[in-house]
Coordinates of C-alpha atoms in Angstrom, one line a residue:
Chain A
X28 CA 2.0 122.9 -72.5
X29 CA 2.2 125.7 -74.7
X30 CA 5.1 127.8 -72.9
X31 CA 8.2 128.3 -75.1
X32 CA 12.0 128.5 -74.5
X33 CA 11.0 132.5 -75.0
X34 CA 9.0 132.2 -71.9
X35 CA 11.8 131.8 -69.5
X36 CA 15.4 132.1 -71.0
X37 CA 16.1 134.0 -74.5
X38 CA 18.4 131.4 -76.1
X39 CA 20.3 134.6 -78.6
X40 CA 21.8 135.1 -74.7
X41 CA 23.3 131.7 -74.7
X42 CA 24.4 131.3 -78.2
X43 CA 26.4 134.4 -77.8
X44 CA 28.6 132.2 -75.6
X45 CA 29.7 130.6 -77.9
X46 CA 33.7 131.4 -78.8
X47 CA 34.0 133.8 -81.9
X48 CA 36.8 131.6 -83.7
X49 CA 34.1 128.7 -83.5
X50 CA 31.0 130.5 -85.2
X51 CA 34.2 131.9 -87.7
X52 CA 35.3 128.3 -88.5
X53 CA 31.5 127.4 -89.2
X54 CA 30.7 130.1 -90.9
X55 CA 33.2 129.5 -93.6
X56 CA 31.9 125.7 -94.6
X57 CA 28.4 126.6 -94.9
X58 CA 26.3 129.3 -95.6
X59 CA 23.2 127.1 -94.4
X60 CA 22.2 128.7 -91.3
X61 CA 19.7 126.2 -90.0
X62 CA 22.6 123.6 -90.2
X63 CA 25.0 126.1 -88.3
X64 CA 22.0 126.6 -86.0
X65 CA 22.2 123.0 -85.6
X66 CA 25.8 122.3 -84.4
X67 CA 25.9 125.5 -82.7
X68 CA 22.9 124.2 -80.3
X69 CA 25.3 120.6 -80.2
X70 CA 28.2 123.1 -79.2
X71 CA 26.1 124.5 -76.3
X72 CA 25.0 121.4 -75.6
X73 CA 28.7 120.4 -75.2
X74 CA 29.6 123.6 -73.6
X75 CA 27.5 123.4 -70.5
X76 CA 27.7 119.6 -69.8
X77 CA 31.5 119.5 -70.0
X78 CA 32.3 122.6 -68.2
X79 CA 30.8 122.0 -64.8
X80 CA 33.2 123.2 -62.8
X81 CA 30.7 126.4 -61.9
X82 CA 27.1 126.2 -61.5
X83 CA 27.0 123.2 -62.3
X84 CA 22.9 122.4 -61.7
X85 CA 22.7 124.9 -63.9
X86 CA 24.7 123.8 -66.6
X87 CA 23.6 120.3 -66.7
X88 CA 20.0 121.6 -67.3
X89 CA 20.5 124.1 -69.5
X90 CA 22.2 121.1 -71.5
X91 CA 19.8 119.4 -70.9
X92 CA 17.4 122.0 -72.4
X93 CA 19.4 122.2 -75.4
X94 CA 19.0 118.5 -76.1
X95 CA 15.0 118.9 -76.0
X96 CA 15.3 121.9 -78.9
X97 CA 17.9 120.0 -80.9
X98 CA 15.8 117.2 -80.5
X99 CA 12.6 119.6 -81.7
X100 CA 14.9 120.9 -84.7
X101 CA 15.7 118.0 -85.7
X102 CA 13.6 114.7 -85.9
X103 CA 11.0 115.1 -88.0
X104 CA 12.9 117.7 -90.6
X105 CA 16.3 115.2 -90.6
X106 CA 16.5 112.3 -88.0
X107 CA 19.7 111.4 -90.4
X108 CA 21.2 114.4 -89.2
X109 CA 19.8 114.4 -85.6
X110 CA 21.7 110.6 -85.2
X111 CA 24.8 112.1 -87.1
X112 CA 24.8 115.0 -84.4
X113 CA 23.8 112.9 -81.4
X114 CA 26.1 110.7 -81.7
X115 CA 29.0 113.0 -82.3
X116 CA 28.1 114.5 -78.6
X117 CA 27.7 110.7 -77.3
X118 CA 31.4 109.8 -78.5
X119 CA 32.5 113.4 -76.5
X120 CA 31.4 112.7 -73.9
X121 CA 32.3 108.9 -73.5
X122 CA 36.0 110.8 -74.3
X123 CA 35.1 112.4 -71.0
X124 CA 33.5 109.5 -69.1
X125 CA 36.9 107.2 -70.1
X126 CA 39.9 109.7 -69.7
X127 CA 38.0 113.1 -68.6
X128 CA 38.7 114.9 -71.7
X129 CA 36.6 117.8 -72.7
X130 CA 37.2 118.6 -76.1
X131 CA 35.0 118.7 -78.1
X132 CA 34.8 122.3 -81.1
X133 CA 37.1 119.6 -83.5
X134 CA 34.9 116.8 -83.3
X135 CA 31.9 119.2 -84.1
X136 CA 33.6 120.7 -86.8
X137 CA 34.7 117.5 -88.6
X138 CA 30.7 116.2 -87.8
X139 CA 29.7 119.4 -90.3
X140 CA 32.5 119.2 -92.4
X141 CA 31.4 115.7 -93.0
X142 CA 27.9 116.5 -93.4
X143 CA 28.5 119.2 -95.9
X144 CA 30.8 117.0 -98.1
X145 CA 28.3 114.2 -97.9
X146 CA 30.8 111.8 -96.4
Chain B
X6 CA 1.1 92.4 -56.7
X7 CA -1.2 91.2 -59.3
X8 CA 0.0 88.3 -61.6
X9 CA -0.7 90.0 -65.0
X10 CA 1.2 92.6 -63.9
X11 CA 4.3 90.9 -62.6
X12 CA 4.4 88.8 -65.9
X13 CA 4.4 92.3 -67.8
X14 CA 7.0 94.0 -65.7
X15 CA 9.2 90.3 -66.5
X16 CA 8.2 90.9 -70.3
X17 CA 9.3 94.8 -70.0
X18 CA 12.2 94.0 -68.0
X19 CA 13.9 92.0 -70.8
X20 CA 13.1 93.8 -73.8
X21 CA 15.2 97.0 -71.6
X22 CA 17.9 95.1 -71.0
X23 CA 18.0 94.1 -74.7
X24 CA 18.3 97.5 -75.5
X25 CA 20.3 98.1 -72.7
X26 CA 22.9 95.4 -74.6
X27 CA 22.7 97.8 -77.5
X28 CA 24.5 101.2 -75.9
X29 CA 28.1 101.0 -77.2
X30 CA 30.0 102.7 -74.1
X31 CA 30.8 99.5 -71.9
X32 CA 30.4 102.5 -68.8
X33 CA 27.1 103.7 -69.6
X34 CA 25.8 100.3 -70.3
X35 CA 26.9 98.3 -67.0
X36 CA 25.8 101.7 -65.2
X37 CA 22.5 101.8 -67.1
X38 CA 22.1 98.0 -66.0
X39 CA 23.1 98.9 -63.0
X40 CA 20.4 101.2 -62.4
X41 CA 17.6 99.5 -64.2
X42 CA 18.6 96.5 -61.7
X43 CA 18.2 98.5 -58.6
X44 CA 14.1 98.1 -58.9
X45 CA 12.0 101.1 -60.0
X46 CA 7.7 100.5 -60.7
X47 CA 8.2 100.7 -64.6
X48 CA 4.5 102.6 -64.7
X49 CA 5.7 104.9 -67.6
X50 CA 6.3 101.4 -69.7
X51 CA 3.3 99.9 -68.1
X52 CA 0.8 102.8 -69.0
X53 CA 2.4 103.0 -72.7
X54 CA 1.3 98.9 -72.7
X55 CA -1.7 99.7 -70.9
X56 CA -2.5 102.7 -73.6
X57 CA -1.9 100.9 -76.8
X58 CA -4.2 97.9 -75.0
X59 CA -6.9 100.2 -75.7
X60 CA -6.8 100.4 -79.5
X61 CA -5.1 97.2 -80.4
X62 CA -2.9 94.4 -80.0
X63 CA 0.7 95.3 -78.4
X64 CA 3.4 94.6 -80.7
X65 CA 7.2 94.0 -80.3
X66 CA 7.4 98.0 -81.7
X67 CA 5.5 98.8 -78.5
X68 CA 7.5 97.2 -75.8
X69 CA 10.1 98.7 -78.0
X70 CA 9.1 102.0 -77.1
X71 CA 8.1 101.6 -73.6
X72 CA 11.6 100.3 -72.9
X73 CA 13.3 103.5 -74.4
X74 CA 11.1 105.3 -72.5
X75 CA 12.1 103.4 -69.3
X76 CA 15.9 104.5 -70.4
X77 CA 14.9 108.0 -70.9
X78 CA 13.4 107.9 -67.3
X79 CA 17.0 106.9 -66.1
X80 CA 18.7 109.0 -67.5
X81 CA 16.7 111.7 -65.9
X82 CA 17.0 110.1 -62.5
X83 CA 20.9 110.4 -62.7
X84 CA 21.1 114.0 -63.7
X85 CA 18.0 114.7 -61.1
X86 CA 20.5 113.4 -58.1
X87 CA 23.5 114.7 -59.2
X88 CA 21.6 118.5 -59.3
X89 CA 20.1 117.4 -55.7
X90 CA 23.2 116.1 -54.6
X91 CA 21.7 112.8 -53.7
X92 CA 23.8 109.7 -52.8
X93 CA 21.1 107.2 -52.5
X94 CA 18.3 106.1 -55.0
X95 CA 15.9 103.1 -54.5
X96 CA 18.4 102.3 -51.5
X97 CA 21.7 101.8 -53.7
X98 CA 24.1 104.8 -54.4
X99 CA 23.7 107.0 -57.2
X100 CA 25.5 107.3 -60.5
X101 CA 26.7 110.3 -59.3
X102 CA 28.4 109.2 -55.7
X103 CA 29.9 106.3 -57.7
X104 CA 31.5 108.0 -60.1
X105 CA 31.6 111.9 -59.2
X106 CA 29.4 114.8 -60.6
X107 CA 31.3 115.1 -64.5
X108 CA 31.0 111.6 -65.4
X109 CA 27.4 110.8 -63.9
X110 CA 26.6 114.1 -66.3
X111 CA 28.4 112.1 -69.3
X112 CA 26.6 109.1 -68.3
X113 CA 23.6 110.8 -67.9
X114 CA 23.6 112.8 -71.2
X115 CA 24.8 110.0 -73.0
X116 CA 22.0 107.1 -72.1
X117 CA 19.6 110.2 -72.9
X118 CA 20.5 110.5 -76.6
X119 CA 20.4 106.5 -76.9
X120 CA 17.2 106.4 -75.7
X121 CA 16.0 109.9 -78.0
X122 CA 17.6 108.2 -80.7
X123 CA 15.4 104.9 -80.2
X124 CA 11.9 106.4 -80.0
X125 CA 13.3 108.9 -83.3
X126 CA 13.9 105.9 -85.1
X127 CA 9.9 104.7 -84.8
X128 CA 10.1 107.6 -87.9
X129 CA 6.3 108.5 -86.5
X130 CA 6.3 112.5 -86.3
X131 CA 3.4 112.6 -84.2
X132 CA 5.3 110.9 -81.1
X133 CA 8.9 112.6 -82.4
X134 CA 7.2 115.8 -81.8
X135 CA 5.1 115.1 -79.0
X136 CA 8.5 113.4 -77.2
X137 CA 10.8 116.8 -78.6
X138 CA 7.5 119.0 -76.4
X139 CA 7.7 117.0 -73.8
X140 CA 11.4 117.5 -72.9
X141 CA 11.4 120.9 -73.6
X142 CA 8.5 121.2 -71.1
X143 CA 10.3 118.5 -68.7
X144 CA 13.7 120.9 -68.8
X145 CA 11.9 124.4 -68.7
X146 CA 9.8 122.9 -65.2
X147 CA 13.3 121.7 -63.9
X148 CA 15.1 124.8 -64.8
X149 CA 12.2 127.0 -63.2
X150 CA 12.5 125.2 -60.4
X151 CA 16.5 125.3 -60.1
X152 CA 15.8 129.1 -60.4
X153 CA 13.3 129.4 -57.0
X154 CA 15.3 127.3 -54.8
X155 CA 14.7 128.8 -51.5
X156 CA 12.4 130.6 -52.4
X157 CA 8.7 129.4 -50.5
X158 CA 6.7 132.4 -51.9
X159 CA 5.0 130.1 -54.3
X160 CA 0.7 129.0 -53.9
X161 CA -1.1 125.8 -54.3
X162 CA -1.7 126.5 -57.8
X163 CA 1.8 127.4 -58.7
X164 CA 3.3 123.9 -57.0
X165 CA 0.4 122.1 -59.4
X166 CA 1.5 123.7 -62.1
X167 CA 5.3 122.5 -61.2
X168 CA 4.3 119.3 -60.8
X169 CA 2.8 119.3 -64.3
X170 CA 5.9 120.5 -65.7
X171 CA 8.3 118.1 -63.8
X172 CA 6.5 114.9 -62.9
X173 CA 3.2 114.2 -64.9
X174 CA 4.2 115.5 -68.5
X175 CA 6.7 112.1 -68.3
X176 CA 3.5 110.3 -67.3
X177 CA 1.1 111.5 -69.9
X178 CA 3.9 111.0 -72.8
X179 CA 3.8 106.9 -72.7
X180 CA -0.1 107.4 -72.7
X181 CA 0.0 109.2 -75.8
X182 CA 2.2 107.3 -77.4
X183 CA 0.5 104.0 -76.5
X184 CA -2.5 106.0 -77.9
X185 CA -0.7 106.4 -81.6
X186 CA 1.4 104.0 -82.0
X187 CA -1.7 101.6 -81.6
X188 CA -3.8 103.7 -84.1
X189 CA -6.2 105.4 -81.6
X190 CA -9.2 107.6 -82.1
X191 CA -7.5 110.8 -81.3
X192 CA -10.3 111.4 -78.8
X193 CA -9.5 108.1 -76.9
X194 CA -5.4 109.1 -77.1
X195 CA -5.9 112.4 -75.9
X196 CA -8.1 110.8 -73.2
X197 CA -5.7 108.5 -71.9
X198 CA -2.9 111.3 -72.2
X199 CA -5.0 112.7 -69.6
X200 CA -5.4 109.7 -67.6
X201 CA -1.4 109.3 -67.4
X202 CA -1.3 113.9 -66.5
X203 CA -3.9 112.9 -63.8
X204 CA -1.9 109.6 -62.3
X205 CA 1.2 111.4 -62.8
X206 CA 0.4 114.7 -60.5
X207 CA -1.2 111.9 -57.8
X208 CA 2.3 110.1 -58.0
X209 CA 4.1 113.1 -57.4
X210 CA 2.0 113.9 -54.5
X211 CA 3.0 110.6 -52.8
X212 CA 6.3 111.3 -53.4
X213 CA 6.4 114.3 -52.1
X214 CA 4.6 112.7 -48.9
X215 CA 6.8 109.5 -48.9
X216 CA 10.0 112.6 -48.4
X217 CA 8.7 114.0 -45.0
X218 CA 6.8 110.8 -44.0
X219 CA 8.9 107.6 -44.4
X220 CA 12.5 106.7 -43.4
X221 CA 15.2 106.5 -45.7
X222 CA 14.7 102.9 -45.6
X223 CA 11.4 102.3 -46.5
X224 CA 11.6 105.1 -49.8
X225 CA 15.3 104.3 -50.4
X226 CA 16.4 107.7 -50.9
X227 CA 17.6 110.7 -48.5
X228 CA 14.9 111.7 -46.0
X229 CA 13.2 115.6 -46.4
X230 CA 15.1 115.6 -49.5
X231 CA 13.1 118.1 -51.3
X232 CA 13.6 121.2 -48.4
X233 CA 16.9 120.4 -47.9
X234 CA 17.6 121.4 -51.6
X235 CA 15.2 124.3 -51.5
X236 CA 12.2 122.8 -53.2
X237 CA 9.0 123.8 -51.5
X238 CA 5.8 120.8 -51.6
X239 CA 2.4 120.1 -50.9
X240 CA 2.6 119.4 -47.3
X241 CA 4.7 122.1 -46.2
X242 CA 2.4 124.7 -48.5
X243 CA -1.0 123.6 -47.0
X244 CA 0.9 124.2 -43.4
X245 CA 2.0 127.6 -44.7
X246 CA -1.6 128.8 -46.1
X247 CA -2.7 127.7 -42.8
X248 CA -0.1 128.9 -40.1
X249 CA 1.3 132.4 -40.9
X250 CA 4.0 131.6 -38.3
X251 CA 5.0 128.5 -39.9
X252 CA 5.0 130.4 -43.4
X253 CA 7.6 133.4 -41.9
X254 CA 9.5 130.4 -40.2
X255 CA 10.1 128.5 -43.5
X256 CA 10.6 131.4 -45.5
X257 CA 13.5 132.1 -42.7
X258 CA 15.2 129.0 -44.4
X259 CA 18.5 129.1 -46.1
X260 CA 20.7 126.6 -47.2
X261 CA 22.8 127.4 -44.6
X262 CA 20.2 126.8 -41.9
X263 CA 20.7 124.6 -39.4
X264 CA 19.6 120.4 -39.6
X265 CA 18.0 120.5 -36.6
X266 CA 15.4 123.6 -38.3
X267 CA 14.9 121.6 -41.4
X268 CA 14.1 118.6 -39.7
X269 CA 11.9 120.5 -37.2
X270 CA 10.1 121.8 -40.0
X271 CA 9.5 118.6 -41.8
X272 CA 8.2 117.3 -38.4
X273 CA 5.3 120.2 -38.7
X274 CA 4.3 120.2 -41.9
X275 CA 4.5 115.8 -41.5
X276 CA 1.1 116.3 -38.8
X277 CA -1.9 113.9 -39.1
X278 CA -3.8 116.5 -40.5
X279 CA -1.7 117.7 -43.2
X280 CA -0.9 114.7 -44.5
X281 CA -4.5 114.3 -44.6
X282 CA -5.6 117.4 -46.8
X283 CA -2.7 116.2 -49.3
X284 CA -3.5 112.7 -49.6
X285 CA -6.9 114.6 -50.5
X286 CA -5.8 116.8 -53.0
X287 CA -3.9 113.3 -54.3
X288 CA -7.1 111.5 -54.5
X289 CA -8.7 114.6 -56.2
X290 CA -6.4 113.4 -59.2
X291 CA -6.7 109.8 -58.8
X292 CA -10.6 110.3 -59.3
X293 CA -10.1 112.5 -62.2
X294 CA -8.1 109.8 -63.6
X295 CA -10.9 107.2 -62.4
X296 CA -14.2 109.3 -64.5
X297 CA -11.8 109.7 -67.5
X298 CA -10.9 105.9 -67.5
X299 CA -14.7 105.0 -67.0
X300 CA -15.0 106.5 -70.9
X301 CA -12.8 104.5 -72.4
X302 CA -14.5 101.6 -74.2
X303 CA -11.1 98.7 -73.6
X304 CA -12.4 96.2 -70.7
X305 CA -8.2 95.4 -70.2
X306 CA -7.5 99.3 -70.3
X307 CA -10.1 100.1 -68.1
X308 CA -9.3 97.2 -65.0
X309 CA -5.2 97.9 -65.7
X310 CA -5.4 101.2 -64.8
X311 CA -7.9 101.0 -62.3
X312 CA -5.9 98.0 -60.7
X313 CA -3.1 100.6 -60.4
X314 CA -5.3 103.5 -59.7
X315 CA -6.6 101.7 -56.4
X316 CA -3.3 100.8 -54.9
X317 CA -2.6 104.0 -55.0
X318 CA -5.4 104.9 -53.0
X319 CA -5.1 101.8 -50.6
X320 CA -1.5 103.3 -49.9
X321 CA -3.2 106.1 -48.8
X322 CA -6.0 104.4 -46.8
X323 CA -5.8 101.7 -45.7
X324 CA -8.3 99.5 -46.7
X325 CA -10.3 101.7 -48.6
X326 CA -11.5 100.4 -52.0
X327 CA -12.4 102.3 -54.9
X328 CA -15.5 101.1 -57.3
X329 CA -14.5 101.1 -60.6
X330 CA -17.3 104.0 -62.2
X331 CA -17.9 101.1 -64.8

């Protein structure tokens, strides 16, 4: 049980994915680059499950996979945070399993900005 | 089915669905119920009871867990059929023919995080990280697998090592957690962690022979499933290791192959003899399981497992009984 995410995918290639404008909007709130790490794994986690229109298999477990290393970032070093996250990607994609809507880079955003600012 | 068990099922069944009244999105909880209603064995919230048995007493925190884990299972199920493009589980339809491949994902992902979120809140970092390993290990099998689809160029040892990834890590993780939640020696979790690897590679096994061996009826799902997505099991690899022309004839396969070739295939590999060297290599585990179980020192433990243990080899022959090795 000792294999790492290393061992079969190199996750750098996946969070390059992620849209410039997004990492530029994050990168301005916080300087705290485990946090950014954080919602930038939520963002991918978002970004394969709600765009499924290719690849689809693919995407759902690669979200999935995202899900098991939030989950390992996460819940012993802030569980507050973890919930705060997970539930921000539940309320996106009960948006999507209500009225298919797939947005979901404001609601991430506002998630951090509320985190930062302690709200 | 034996009465202790059937009273802990009816115990496990309605602490689930009071959790299940606890997810927030009306959709994902009338699906989840929906689901949970259709049957299933509930032997990952039975061997998290059966686990804790051996240590202590099991508390309302326990059940608490072994229904979240039950959950976690479901949610898995739903994103398993929508990636094999299943329309039947457990004889009703699946999440995904009800309510088409983006939402089942939704519904999927969502009931996932709930039930994350539920054993995160037990605030015990041995099982957090153990749980966070687990589906990391659980996603890296299913994502290696997704990658060799159609591709049969793969030995006994790798499909054990597949199994181990995909099937028995989700059977070993209620073990251990029965183990520390109830304050075992770490010798005795780890043991029974083992007991629920061993069970779990046995069970995948069966399953693997209930695909090419029942009718959709009897295993309420879609018949040769797992070579009509590409995904390459016990039977048809001891056929291959045995037959080179069977080998160069599956490795011909393609998803665009014909029905009749798949079905043809599943007919060979499905012979008397075959199913007889798997339900072998199943047993192999089951006694594994068996000579781990006769170490632990819990009487209830012990006969629970073994109870279970022994159906599974009576479903494989007949009236062949098992003695317990204590």
């Amino acid at each position: 049980m000792n294999k790492s995410i290393g061992d079969i995918i190199n996750p750098d290639e996946y969070f390059n994915l992620i849209d410039k404008d997004f990492i530029g909007e994050l990168s301005l709130i916080s300087s705290d680059s485990e946090l950014q790490t954080d919602f930038k794994v939520a963002y991918l986690i978002l970004f394969f499950q709600l765009s499924l229109e290719e690849k689809s298999e693919k995407n759902i477990l690669l979200g999935d996979l995202f899900i098991s290393i939030l989950t390992k970032r996460l819940i012993c070093r802030d569980r507050k945070l973890l919930a705060k996250i997970m539930l921000t990607i539940s309320s996106c994609h009960c948006e999507n399993i209500l009225w298919k809507i797939k947005c979901y880079k404001r609601e991430l955003l506002k998630a951090m900005k509320e985190v930062v600012t302690g709200e | 089915m034996n009465e202790k068990i059937i009273i802990e099922i009816e115990t496990i069944n309605r602490h689930i669905l009071d959790l299940i009244g606890k997810i927030e999105d009306p959709i994902v909880q009338s699906e989840t119920k929906r689901l949970v209603s259709t049957g299933g064995k509930r032997l990952r919230p039975l061997f998290l009871l059966w686990s804790a048995r051996a240590s202590g007493r099991v508390t309302d925190e326990i059940y608490h867990a072994a229904a979240a884990l039950e959950l976690l299972h479901t949610s898995s199920l739903i994103h398993d059929d929508i990636i094999d493009q299943s329309d039947l589980r457990r004889g009703a339809e699946t999440t995904s023919k009800l309510y088409g491949k983006e939402r089942a994902t939704s519904i999927g992902t969502v009931l996932s995080l709930f039930a994350i979120e539920q054993i995160a809140d037990l605030e015990n970092d041995d099982i957090s990280k153990t749980l966070a390993e687990t589906l990391e290990f659980l996603c890296l099998g299913e994502i290696k697998q997704l990658r060799e689809r159609f591709d049969f160029n793969c030995s006994c040892k790798d499909y054990i090592e597949k199994i181990s990834h995909k099937t028995a890590s989700l059977f070993a993780l209620p073990c251990k957690i029965g183990g520390i939640l109830s304050e075992a020696e770490e010798t005795d979790t780890e043991k029974l962690t083992q007991i629920g690897f061993n069970i779990g590679c046995s069970f995948q096994i069966l399953d693997d022979i209930i695909d090419i061996d029942s009718s959709q009826k009897v295993s309420g799902k879609d018949q040769y499933q797992d070579l009509k997505s590409g995904v390459i099991t016990l039977p048809y690899l001891l056929l291959m290791e045995s037959d080179e022309a069977f080998r160069e004839r599956i490795n011909r396969l393609t998803p665009e192959s014909a029905p009749e070739e798949f079905h043809s295939i599943t007919m060979a590999a499905s012979s008397e003899s075959i199913l007889e060297d798997t339900f072998s290599i199943s047993n192999h585990f089951l006694d594994e399981a068996l000579y781990i179980l006769s170490t632990i020192n819990s009487i209830a433990t012990r006969e629970e497992f073994t109870y279970l243990i022994n159906k599974f080899y009576k479903n494989i022959q007949g009236d062949r009984v098992i003695t317990p090795k204590f």
